[in-house]
XYZ file of C-alpha atoms in Angstrom:
358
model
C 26.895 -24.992 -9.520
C 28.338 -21.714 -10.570
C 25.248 -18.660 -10.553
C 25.699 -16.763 -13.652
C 27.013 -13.655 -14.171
C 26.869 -11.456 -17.134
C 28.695 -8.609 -18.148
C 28.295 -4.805 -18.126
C 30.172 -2.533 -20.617
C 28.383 0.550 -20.242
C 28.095 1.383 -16.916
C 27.960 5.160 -17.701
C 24.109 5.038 -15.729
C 25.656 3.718 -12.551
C 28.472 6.815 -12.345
C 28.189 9.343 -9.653
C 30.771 12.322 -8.870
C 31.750 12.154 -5.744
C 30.491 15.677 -4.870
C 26.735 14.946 -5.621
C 24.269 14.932 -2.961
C 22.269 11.954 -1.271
C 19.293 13.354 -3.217
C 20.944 13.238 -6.457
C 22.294 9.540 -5.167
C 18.545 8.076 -4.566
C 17.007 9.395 -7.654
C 19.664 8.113 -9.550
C 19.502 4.702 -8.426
C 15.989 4.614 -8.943
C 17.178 4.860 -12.694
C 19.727 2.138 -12.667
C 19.053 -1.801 -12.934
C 21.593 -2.692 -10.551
C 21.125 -0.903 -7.482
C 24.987 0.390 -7.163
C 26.568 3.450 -8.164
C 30.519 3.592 -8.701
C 31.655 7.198 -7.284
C 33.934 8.421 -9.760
C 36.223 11.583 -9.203
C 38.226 12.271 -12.642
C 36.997 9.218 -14.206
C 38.887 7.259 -11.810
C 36.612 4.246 -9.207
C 37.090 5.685 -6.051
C 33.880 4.110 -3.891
C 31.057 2.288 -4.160
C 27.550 3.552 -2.940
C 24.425 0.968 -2.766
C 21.031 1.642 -2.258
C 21.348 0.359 1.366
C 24.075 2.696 2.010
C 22.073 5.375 1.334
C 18.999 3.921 2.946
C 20.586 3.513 5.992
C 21.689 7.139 6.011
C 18.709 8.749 5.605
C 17.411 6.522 8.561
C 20.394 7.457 10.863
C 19.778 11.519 9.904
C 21.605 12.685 7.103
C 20.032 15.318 5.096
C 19.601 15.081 1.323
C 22.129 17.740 0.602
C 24.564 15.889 2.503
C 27.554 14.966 0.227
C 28.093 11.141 -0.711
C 31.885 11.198 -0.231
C 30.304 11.096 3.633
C 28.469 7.913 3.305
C 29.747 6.108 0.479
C 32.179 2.733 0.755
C 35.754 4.049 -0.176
C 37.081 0.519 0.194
C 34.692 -1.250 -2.292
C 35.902 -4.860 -4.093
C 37.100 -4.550 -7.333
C 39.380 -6.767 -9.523
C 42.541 -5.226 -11.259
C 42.287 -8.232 -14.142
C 39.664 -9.836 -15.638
C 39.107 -13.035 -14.415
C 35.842 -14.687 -13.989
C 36.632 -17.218 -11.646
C 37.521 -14.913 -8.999
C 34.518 -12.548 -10.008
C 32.449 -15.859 -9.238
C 34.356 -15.984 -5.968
C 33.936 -12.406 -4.728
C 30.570 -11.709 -6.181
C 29.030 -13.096 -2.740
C 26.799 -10.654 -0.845
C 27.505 -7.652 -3.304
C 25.432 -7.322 -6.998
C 28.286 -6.248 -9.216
C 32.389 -6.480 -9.018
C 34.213 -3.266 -11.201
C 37.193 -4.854 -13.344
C 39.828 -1.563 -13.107
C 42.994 -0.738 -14.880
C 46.239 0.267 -13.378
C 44.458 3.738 -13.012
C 41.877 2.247 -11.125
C 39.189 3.458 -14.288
C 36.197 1.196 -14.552
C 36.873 -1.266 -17.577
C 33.439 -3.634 -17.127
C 31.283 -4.539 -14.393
C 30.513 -8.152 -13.642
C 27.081 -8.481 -12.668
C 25.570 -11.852 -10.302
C 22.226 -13.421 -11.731
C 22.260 -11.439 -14.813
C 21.874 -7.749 -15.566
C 18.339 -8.633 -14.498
C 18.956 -9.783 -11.071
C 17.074 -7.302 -9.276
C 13.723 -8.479 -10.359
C 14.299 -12.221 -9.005
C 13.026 -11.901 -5.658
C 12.989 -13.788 -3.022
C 9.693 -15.186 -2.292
C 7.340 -13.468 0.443
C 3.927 -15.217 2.410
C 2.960 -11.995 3.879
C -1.306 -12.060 3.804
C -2.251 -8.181 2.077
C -4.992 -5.830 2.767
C -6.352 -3.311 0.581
C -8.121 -0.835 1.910
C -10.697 0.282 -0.551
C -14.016 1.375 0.798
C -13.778 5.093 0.150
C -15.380 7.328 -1.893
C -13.169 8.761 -4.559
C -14.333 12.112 -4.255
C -10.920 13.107 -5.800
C -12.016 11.133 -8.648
C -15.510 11.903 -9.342
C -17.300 11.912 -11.459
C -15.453 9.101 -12.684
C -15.912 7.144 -9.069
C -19.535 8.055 -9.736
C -20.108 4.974 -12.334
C -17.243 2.921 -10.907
C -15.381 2.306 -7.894
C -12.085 3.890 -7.361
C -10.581 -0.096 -7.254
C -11.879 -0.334 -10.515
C -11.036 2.548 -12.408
C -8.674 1.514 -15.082
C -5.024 2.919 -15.820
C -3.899 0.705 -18.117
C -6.573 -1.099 -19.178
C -6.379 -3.103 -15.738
C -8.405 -2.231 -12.432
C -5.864 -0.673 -9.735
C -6.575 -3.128 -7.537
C -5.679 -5.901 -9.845
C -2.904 -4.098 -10.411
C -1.672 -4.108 -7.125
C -2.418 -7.910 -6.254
C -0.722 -9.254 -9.416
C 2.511 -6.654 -8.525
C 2.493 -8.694 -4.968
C 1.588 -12.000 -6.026
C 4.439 -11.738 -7.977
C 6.838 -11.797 -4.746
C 4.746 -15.035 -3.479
C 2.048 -13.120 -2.315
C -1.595 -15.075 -2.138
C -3.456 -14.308 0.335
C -5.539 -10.972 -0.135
C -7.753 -9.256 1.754
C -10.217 -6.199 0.751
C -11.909 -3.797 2.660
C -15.175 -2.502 0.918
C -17.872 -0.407 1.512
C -18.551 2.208 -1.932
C -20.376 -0.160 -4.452
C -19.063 -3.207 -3.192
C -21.066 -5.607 -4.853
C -19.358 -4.280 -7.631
C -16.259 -4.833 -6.828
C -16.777 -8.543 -5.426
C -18.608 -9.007 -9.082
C -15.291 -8.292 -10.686
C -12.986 -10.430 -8.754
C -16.006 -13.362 -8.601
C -16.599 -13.229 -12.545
C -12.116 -13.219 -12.814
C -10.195 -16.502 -13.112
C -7.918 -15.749 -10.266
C -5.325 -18.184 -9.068
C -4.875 -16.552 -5.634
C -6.976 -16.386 -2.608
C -9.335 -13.209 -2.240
C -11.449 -12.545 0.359
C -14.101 -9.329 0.837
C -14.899 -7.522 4.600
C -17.883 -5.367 4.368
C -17.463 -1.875 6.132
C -21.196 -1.104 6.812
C -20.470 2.791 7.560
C -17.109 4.848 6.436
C -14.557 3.901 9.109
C -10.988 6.292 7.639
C -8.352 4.526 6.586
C -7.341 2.361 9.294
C -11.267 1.615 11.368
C -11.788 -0.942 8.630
C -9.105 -3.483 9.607
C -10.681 -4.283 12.981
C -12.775 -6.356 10.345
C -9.761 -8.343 10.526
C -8.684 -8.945 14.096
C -9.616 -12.609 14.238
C -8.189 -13.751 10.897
C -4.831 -11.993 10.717
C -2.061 -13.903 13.023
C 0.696 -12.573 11.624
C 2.964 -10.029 10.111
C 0.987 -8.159 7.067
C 0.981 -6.150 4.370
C -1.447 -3.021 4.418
C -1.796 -0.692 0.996
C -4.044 1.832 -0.057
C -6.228 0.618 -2.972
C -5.180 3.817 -5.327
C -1.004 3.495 -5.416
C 1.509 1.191 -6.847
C 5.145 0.643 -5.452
C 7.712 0.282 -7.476
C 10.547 -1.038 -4.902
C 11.639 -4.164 -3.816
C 8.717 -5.351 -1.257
C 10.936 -7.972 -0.018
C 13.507 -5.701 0.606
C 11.182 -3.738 3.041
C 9.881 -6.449 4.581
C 13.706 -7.470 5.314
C 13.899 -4.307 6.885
C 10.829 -4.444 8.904
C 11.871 -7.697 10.596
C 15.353 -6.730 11.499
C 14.581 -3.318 12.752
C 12.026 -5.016 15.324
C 9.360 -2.490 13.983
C 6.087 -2.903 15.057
C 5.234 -0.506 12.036
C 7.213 0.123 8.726
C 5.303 3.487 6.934
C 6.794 3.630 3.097
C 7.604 7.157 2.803
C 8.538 8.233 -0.924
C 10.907 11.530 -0.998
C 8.633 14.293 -2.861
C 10.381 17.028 -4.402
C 7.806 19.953 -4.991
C 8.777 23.435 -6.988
C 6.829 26.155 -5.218
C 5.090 28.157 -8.318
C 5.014 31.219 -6.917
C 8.119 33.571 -5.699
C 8.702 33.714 -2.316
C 9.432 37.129 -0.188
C 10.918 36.854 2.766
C 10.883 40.135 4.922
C 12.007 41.742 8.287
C 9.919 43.367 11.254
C 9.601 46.685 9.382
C 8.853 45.530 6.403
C 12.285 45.181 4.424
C 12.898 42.700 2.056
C 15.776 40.432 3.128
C 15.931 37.739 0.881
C 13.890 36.747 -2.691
C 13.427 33.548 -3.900
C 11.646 32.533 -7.168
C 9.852 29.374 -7.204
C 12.025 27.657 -4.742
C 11.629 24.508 -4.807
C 11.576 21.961 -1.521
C 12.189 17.798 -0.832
C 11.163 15.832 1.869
C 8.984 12.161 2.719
C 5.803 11.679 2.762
C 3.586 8.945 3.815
C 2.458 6.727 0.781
C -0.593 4.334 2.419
C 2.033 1.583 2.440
C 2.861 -0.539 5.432
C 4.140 -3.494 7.132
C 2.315 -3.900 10.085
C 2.623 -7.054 12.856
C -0.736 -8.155 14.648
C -0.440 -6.148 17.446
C -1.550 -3.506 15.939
C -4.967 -4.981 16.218
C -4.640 -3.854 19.866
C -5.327 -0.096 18.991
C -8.264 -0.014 17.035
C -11.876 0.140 18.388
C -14.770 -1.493 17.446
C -16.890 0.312 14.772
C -14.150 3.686 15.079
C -14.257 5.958 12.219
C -10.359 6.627 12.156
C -7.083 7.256 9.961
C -3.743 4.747 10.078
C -1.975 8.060 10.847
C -3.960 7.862 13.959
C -3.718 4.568 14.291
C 0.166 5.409 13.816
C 0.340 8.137 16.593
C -1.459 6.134 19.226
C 0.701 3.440 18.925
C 3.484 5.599 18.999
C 2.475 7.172 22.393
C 2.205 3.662 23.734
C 5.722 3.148 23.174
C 5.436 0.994 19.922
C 8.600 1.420 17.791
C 7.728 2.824 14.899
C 9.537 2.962 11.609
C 9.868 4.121 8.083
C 10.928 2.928 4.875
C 12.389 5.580 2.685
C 12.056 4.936 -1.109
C 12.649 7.632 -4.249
C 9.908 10.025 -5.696
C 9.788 7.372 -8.765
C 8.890 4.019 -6.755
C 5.769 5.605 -6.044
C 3.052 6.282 -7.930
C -0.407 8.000 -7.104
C -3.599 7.680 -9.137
C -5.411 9.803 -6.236
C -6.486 12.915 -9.079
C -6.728 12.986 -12.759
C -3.237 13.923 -13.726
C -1.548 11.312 -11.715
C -3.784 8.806 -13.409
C -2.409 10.042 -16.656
C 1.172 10.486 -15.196
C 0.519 6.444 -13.788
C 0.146 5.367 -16.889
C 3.060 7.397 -18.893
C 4.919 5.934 -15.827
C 3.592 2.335 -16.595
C 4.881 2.279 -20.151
C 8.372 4.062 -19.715
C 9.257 0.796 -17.368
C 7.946 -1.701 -19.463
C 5.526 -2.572 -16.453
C 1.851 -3.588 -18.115
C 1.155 -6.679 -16.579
């Protein structure tokens, strides 16, 4: 039985000049519903860049001003007639199949699975914990009357949130770390009608952001997803699992790309005091860690009993060990914060825009 394709006529979204940067590249795909951009130079199709291709350079080095004509596929498939028979036939591992004209410019896009295709994942058994014993001092005084898993953006609990993003990739086994008003939060998810499996792992003292899962040693056997209880991701889980597994990672860290504007100018200035150079509110990129992981048992291995300590730390010690130790690069859009007040707000804005109230 054929899959079915559909048809896209305005592809304008999914055009990139062929002189724009790997920056410009990721944040652009984060716009786009199928993950492929069709580098264009005088309107003519002249390669194809995917959001692997520019994964996989970011992993191997490349900087994010690099140029895409350096990574992108300048011998993509494409058909020179329309024919969907053969677009059925080539449309294999690739998303979407350009139909040119004898000036190789971009008449329609065939698209597998529907224009929609990038939400139908495949299906994932990974068991997830949430850690979510803190405080919330960056929330208070709303974490003063309820738990930072609880606060609202919305009009659902974060925490819900996140389980019914994963148990919507097959996820059903969750786990959750609590400590802060935890009878609370075990009301909450006792009182729900929840059709997946939820279990609760009392941290009697603070123990960071990583001491908690010795809670787990004996019950985890497997691979497993590990999230903060205060962020949403917006990419493809399966997709980084994927990666996890053929990388041979013992961890994967998520790390979104954060661009930040400095608000201030900056001087720079010699030994004697001249100016040499004056920048005004420069403005800087780079990854940072979200509180997102894939993590396989071992880890397990490197946490004390009853140790007050971080996952960075958890991180760097394995690391020194000789663990390989990986990262996941997504754009600044597939993540989103409620850590402070305006990112709750900013969450929610966020929420709407992409049509994603569950």
């Amino acid at each position: 039985m054929k899959e079915d394709l559909s048809t896209l006529t305005d592809f304008s979204f999914n055009t990139i000049s062929e002189k724009a940067s790997l920056k410009q590249a990721l944040e652009q795909l984060d716009k786009v519903l199928v993950k492929i951009l069709f580098v264009m130079e005088n309107d003519v199709f002249v390669a194809a860049l995917t959001d692997g291709d520019v994964r996989r350079a970011i992993l191997a080095g490349a900087l994010l001003d690099t140029s895409i004509s350096q990574i992108a596929n300048y011998n993509p498939q494409y058909l020179e007639y329309d024919d969907a028979n053969l677009a059925h036939k080539r449309l294999g591992k690739i998303n979407a199949l350009p139909v040119v004209d004898k000036e190789r410019k971009i008449l329609k896009v065939y698209i597998k699975g529907g224009s929609r295709q990038q939400n139908m994942y495949e299906k994932l058994s990974a068991p997830v914990v949430i850690m979510a014993g803190g405080l919330g001092t960056r929330l208070y005084p709303y974490t003063k009357i309820l738990p930072k898993p609880l606060i609202p953006v919305a009009d659902m609990p974060i925490s819900e949130r996140i389980i019914q993003s994963l148990k919507k990739v097959g996820c059903t086994e969750f786990h959750m770390i609590v400590n802060y008003k935890r009878n609370m939060i075990k009301a909450y998810f006792n009182d729900s009608d929840c059709d997946y499996n939820i279990h609760f792992w009392d941290e009697i003292r603070p123990l960071g952001t990583g001491g908690g899962l010795y809670l787990l040693r004996d019950c985890i056997k497997d691979m497993f997803i590990l999230t903060n209880c205060d962020i949403l991701i917006l990419d493809d889980v399966t997709k980084i699992v994927n990666h996890h597994k053929k990388s041979g990672n013992m961890v994967t860290m998520v790390c979104s790309l954060k661009n930040f504007e400095i608000p201030y100018g900056v001087v720079n200035f010699s030994e004697g005091g001249e100016i040499s150079s004056f920048e005004e509110k420069p403005q800087m990129s780079f990854f940072t860690n979200t509180g997102y992981y894939i993590l396989e048992k071992d880890v397990f291995r490197y946490i004390n009993q009853d140790e007050e300590i971080g996952m960075p730390d958890i991180i760097e010690r394995m690391r020194k060990a000789g663990c390989k130790i990986g990262v996941y690069p997504i754009s600044d859009n597939a993540w989103m914060d409620m850590g402070q007040f305006d990112s709750m707000e900013s969450m929610e804005l966020r929420l709407k825009e992409n049509n994603l109230y569950l």
